[in-house]
Coordinates of C-alpha atoms in Angstrom, one line a residue:
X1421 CA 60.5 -79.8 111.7
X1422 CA 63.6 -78.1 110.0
X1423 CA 64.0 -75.0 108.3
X1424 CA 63.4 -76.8 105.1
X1425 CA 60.3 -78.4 105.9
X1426 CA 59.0 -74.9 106.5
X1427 CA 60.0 -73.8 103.1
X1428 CA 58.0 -76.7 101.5
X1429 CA 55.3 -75.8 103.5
X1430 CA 54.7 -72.4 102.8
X1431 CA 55.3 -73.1 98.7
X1432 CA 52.2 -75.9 99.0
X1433 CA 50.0 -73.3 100.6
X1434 CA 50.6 -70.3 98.2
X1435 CA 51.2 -72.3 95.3
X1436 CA 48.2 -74.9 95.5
X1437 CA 45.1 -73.0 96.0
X1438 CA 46.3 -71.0 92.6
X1439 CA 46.6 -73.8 90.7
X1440 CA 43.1 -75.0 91.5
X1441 CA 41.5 -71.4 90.3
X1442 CA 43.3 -71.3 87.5
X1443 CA 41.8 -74.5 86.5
X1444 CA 38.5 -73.8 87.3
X1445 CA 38.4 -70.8 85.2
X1446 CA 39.8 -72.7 82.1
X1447 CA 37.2 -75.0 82.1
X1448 CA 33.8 -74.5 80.6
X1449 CA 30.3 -76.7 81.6
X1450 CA 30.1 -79.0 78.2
X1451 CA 26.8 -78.4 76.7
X1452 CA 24.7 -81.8 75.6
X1453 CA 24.1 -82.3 72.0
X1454 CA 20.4 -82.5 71.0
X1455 CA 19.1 -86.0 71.6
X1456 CA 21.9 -87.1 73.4
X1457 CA 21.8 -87.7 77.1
X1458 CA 19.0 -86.7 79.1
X1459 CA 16.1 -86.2 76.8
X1460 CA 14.8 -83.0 75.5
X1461 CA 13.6 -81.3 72.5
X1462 CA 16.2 -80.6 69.5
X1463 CA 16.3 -76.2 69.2
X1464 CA 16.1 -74.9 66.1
X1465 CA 18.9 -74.8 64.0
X1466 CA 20.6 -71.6 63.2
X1467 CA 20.2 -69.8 59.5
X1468 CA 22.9 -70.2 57.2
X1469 CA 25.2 -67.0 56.2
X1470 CA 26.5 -66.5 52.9
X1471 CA 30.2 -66.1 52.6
X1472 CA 31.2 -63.0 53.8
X1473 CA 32.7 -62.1 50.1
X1474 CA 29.3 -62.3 48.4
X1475 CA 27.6 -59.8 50.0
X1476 CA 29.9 -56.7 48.8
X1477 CA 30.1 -58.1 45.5
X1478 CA 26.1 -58.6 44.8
X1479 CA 26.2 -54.7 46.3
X1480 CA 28.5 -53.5 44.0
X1481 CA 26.7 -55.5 41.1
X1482 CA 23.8 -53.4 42.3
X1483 CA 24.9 -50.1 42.6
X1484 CA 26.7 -50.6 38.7
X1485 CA 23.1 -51.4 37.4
X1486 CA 21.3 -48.3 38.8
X1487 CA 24.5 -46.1 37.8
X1488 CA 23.8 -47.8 33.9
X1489 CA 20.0 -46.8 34.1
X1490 CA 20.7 -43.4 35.9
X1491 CA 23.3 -42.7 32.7
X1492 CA 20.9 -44.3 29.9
X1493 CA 18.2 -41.9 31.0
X1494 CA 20.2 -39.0 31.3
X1495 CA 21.1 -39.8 27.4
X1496 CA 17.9 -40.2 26.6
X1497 CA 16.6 -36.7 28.5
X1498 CA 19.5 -35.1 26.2
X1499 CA 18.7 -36.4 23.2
X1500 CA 14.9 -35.4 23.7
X1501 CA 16.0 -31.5 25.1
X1502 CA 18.4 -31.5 21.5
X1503 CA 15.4 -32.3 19.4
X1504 CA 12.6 -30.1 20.7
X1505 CA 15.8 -27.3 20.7
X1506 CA 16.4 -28.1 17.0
X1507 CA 12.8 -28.7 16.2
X1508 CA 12.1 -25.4 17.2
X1509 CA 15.4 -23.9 15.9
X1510 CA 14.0 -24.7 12.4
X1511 CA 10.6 -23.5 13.0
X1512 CA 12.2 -19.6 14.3
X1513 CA 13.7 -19.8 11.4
X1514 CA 11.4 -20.7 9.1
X1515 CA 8.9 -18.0 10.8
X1516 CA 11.3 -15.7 9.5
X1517 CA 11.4 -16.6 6.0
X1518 CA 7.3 -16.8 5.9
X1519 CA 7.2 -13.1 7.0
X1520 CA 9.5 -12.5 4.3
X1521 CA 7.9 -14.4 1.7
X1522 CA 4.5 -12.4 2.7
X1523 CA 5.8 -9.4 2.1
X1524 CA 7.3 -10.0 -1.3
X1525 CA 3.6 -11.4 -2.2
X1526 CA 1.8 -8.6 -1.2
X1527 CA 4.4 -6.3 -3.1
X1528 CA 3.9 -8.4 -5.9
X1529 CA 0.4 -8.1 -6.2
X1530 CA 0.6 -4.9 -5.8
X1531 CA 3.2 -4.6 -8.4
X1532 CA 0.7 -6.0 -10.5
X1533 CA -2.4 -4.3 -9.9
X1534 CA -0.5 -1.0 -10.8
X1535 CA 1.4 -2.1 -13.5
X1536 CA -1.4 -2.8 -15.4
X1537 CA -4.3 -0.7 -14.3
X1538 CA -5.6 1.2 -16.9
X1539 CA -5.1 5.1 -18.0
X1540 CA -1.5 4.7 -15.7
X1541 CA 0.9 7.6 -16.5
X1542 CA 4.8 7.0 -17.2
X1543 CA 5.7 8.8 -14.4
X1544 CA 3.4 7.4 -11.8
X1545 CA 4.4 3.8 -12.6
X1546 CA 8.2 4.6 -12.9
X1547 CA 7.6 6.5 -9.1
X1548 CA 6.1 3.3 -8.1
X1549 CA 8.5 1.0 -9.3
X1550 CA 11.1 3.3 -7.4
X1551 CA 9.4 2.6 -4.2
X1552 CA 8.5 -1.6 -4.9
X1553 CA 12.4 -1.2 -5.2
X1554 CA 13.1 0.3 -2.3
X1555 CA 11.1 -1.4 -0.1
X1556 CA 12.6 -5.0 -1.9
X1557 CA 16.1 -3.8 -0.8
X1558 CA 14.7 -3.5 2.8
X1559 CA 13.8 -6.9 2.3
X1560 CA 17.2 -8.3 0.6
X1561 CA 18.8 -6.6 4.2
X1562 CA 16.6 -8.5 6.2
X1563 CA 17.2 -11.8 4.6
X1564 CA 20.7 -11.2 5.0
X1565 CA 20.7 -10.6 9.0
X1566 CA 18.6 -13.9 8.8
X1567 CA 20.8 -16.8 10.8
X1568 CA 19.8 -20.0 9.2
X1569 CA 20.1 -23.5 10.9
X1570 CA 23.6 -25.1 10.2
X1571 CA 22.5 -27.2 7.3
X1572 CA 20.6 -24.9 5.9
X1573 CA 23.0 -21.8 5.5
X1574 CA 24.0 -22.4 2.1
X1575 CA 20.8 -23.1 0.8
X1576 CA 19.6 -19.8 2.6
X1577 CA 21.7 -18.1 0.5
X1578 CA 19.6 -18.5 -2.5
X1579 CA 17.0 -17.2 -0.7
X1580 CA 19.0 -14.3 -0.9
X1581 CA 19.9 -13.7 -4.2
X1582 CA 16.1 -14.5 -5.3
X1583 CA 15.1 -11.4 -3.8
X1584 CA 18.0 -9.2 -4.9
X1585 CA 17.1 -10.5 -8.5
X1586 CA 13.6 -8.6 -7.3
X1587 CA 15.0 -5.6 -5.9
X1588 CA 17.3 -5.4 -9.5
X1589 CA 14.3 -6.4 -11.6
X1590 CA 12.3 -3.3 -10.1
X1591 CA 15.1 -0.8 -9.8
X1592 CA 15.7 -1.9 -13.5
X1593 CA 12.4 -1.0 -14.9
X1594 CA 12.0 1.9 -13.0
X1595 CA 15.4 3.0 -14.8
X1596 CA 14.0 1.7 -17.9
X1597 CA 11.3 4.1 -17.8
X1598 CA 13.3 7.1 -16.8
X1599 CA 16.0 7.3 -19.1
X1600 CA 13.2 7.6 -22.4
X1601 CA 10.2 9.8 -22.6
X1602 CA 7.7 7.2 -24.5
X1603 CA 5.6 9.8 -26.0
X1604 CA 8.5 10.9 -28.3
X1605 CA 9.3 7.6 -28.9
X1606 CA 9.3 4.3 -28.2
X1607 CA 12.2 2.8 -29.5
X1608 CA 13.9 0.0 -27.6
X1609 CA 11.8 0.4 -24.6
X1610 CA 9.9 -2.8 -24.6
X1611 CA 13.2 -4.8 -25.1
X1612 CA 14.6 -3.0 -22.2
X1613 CA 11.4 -3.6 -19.9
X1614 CA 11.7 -6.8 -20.9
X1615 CA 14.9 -7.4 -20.1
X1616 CA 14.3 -6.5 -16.5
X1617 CA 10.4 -8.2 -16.5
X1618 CA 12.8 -11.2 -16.9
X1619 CA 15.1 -10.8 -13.4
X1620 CA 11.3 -10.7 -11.5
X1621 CA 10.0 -14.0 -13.1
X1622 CA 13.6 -15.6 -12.9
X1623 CA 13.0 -14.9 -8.7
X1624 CA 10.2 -16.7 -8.6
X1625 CA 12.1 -19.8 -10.2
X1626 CA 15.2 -19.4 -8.0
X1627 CA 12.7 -19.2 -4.7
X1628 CA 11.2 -22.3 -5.2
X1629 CA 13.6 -24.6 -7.2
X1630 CA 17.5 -23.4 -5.5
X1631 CA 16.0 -22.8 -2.1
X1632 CA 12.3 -24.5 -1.1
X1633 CA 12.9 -27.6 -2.5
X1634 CA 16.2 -28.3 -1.5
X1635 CA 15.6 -26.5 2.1
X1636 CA 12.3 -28.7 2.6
X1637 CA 14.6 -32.1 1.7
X1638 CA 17.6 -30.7 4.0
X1639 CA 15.2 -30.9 7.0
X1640 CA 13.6 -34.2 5.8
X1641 CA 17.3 -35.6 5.7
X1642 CA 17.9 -34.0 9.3
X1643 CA 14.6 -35.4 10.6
X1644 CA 12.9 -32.3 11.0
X1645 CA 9.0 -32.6 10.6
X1646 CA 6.1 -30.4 11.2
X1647 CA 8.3 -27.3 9.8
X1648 CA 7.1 -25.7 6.5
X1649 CA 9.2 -23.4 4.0
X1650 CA 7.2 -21.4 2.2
X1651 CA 6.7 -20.7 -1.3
X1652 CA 7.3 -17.1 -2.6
X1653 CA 5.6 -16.3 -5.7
X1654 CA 6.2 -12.3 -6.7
X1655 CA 4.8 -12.5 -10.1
X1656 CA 1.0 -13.9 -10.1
X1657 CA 0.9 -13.9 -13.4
X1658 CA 3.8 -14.2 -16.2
X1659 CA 2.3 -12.7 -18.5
X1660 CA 2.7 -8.7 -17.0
X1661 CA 6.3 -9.7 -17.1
X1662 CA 5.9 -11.4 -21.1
X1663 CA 7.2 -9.4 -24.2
X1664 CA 4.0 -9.2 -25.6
X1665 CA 2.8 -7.5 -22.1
X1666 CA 5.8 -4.4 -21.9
X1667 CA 5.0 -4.3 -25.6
X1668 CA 1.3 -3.2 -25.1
X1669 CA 2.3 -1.5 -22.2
X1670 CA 4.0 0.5 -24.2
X1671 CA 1.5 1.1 -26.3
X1672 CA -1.0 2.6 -24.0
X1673 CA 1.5 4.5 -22.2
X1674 CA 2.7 6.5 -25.5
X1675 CA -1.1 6.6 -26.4
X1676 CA -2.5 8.5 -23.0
X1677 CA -3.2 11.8 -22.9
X1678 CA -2.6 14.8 -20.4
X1679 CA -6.3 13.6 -18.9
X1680 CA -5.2 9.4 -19.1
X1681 CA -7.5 8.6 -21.3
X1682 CA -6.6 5.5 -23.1
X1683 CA -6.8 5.9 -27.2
X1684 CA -6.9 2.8 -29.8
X1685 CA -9.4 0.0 -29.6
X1686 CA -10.4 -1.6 -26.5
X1687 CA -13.1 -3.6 -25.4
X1688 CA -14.5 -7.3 -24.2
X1689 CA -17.0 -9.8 -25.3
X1690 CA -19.1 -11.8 -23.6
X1691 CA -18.4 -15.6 -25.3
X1692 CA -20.3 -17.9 -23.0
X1693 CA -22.3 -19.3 -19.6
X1694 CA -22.0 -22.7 -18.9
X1695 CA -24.2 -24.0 -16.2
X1696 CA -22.4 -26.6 -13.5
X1697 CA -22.0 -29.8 -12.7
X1698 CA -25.1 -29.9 -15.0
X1699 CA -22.9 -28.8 -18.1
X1700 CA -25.6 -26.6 -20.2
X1701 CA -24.6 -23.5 -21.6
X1702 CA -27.3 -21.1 -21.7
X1703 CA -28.5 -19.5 -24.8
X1704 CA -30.9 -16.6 -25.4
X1705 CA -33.2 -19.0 -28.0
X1706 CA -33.8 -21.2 -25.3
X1707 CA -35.1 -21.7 -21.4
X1708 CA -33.5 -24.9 -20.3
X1709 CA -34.9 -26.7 -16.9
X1710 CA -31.5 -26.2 -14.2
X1711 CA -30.8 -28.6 -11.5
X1712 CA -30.1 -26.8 -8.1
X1713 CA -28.1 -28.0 -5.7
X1714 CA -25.2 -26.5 -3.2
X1715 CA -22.5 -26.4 -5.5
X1716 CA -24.5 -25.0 -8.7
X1717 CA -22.6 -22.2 -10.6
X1718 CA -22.5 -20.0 -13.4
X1719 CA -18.7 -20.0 -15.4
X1720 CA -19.0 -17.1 -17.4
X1721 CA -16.2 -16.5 -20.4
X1722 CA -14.9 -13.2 -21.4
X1723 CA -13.0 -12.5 -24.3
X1724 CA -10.5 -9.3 -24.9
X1725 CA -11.9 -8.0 -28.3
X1726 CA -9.6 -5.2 -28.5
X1727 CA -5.8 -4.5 -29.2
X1728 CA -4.7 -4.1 -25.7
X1729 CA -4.3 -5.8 -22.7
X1730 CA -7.3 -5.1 -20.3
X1731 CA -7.3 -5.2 -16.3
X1732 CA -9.7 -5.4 -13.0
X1733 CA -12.6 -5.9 -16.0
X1734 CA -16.0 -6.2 -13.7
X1735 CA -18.9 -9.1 -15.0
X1736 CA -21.8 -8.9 -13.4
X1737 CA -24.5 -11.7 -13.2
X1738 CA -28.1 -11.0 -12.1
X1739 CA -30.7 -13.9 -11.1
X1740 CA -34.9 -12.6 -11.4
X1741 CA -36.7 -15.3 -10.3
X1742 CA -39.6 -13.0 -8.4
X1743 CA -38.8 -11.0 -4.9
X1744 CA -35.4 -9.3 -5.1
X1745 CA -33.2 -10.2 -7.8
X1746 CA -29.5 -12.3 -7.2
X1747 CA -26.8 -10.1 -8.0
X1748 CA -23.2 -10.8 -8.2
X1749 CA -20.3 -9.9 -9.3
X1750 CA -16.6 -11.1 -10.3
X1751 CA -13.2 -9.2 -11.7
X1752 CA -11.3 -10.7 -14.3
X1753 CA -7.6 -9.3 -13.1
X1754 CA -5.6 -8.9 -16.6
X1755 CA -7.0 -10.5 -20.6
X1756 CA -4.7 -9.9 -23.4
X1757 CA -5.9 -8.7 -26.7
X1758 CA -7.7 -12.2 -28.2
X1759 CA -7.2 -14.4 -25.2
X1760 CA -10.2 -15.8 -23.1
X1761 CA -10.7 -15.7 -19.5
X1762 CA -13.7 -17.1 -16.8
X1763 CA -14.9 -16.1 -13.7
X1764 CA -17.4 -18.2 -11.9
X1765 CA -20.4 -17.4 -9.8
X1766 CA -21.5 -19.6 -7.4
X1767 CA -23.1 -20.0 -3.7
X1768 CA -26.9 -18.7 -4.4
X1769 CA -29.8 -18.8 -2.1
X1770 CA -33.3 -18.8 -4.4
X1771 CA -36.1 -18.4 -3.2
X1772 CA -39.1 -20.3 -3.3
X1773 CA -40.6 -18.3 -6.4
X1774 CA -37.4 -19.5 -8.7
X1775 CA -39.5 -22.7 -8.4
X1776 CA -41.6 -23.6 -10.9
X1777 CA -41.6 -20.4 -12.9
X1778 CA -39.4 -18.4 -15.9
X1779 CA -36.4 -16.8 -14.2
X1780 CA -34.2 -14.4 -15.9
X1781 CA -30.3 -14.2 -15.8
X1782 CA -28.8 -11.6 -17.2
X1783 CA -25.0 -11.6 -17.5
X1784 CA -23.0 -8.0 -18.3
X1785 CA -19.2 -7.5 -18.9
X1786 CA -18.3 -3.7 -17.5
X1787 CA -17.4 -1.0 -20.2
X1788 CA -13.5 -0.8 -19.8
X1789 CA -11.9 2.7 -20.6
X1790 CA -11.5 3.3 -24.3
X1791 CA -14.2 0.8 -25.3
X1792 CA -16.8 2.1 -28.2
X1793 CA -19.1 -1.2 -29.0
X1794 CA -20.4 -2.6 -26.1
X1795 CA -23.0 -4.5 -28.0
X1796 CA -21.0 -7.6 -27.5
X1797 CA -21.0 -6.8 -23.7
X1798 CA -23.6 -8.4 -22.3
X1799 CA -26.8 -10.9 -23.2
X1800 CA -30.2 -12.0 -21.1
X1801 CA -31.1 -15.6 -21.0
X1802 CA -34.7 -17.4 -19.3
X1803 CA -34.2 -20.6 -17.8
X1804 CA -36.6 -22.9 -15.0
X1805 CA -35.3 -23.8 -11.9
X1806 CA -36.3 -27.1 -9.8
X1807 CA -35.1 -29.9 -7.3
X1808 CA -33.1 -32.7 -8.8

């Protein structure tokens, strides 16, 4: 054996074994196919996966549809915050103007009341005008510092400028008065009253047709609801404001003495008493049968029988049907000389001895200061009472 043989030799016994590992390790037992040889039963069969691109796309989908409800409720919750904040916006500032509006009302009334009470003195009523025009000058202020909703701020402004037509009106009359003394004479006065009277009854119509009418649709337009603007009503009745009214008041004013008496004729007259829903007027020749029932009542009419305007005039009704008598009584606020006012009296409780026998009413209209004749005043009818 040569050198060469040995050469070979060593090669086969390094190189074969290596090959045969190497082989080994690249070959892998085959697995049998269900049914094929050697029997068995078939495994169950692996599930399907979708394609891998799928699944981050249906996830995405997802995510956008929760992100479009998340955002759609948001809106929603916004919208809903922005209309309880403007719902109550409106209803702040319509608080305001009801406060406002109250306080006008009760100065009005009691603008009113002492305007036309009687035996009232020239200076008294122009000292009271001073301070109904001071106090509606507070209130012009007020209505200024007022911050109305957006829509609303020109309207508001009317609102404004009906009350400073009050506060002129009243600062006006009480000027009126001052610069003439009306016992010396008279002349030009009641224009001049009248004149002013005018600025106070032109409020009322700026109130309710430049500024709660319009406000009112402005919020039905911005889909307000539940909010009220008030009504503001400074003269209750046109008439103190009227010609005819500053006329007569200047009468009694330039006809009261140091003491207030009131000179010239005055005085009322009863005219009639109607019996409701039954409709009989009562008459003292007569004793009619009356229905009771819960909404009975006695509408009594009053005329003014003298040559001035009367005020606060008391009529008094008074029910003797056995036991204590029914009385009641009712003020008739202002009558101008020849005009007619009612009062009605209503809500009695008779008792069982207005049953079945004569019951006397008597009806009386109050003496007023200055009156003479009061023969006119009052009258006593009979009547029988019973169960319809």
């Amino acid at each position: 054996m040569n050198t060469s043989d040995d050469d070979n030799i060593e090669f086969d016994f390094f190189d074969e074994p290596e090959t045969v590992e190497a082989t080994q390790r690249r070959r892998l037992p085959r697995l049998e196919r269900p049914g094929g040889r050697g029997g068995g039963e078939r495994p169950p069969r692996q599930p399907l996966r979708a394609p891998t691109g799928l699944v981050p796309l249906a996830r995405l989908v997802g995510l956008i549809a929760i992100a479009i409800v998340v955002v759609v409720g948001l809106v929603f919750w916004v919208g809903s915050c922005q209309g309880k904040s403007k719902q109550a916006e409106y209803q702040s500032y319509a608080e305001k103007v009801a406060a406002l509006a109250k306080g006008d009302k009760t100065l009005g009334n009691e603008f009113a009341k002492n305007f036309v009470s009687p035996g009232l003195k020239q200076a008294d009523l122009e000292t009271s005008l001073q301070r109904y025009a001071q106090q509606e000058q507070q209130a012009y202020a007020q209505a200024q510092q007022v911050r109305p909703p957006g829509p609303l701020r020109a309207i508001h402004q009317n609102l404004v400028d009906s009350i400073e037509l009050r506060a002129k009106g009243l600062a006006g009359l009480a000027d009126a008065l001052a610069n003439v003394d009306i016992k010396k004479s008279t002349t030009g006065v009641a224009d001049a009253l009248t004149k002013q009277g005018a600025l106070l009854a032109a409020s009322d119509v700026v109130w309710e047709s430049l500024y709660q009418i319009p406000a009112t649709q402005q919020m039905k337009d911005q889909g307000v609801t539940g909010v009220v603007i008030p009504t503001s009503q400074f003269v209750p009745n046109t008439d103190i404001v009227s010609a005819r009214s500053f006329s007569l008041l200047v009468q009694r004013l330039s006809g009261a003495s140091v003491s207030g008496t009131p000179s010239g004729k005055h005085g009322n007259a009863l005219v009639s008493v109607r019996v409701t829903p039954q409709g009989v007027d009562l008459s003292t020749s007569s004793a009619p049968t009356l229905n009771v029932s819960a909404d009975m009542a006695f509408v009594v009419t009053v005329e003014d029988s003298g040559d001035f305007q009367e005020t606060s005039v008391p009529v008094v009704l008074t029910i003797d049907a056995g036991g204590t008598p029914i009385k009641k009584q009712q003020t008739i606020p202002l009558i101008q000389p020849a005009q007619q006012q009612s009062v009605t009296f209503s809500g009695f409780n008779l008792p069982q001895t207005a049953f079945g026998n004569k019951a006397t009413i008597k009806v009386e209209v109050k003496k007023v200061p200055g009156e003479v004749v009061v023969t006119n005043n009052s009258a006593t009818y009979t009547a029988f009472f019973t169960l319809p």
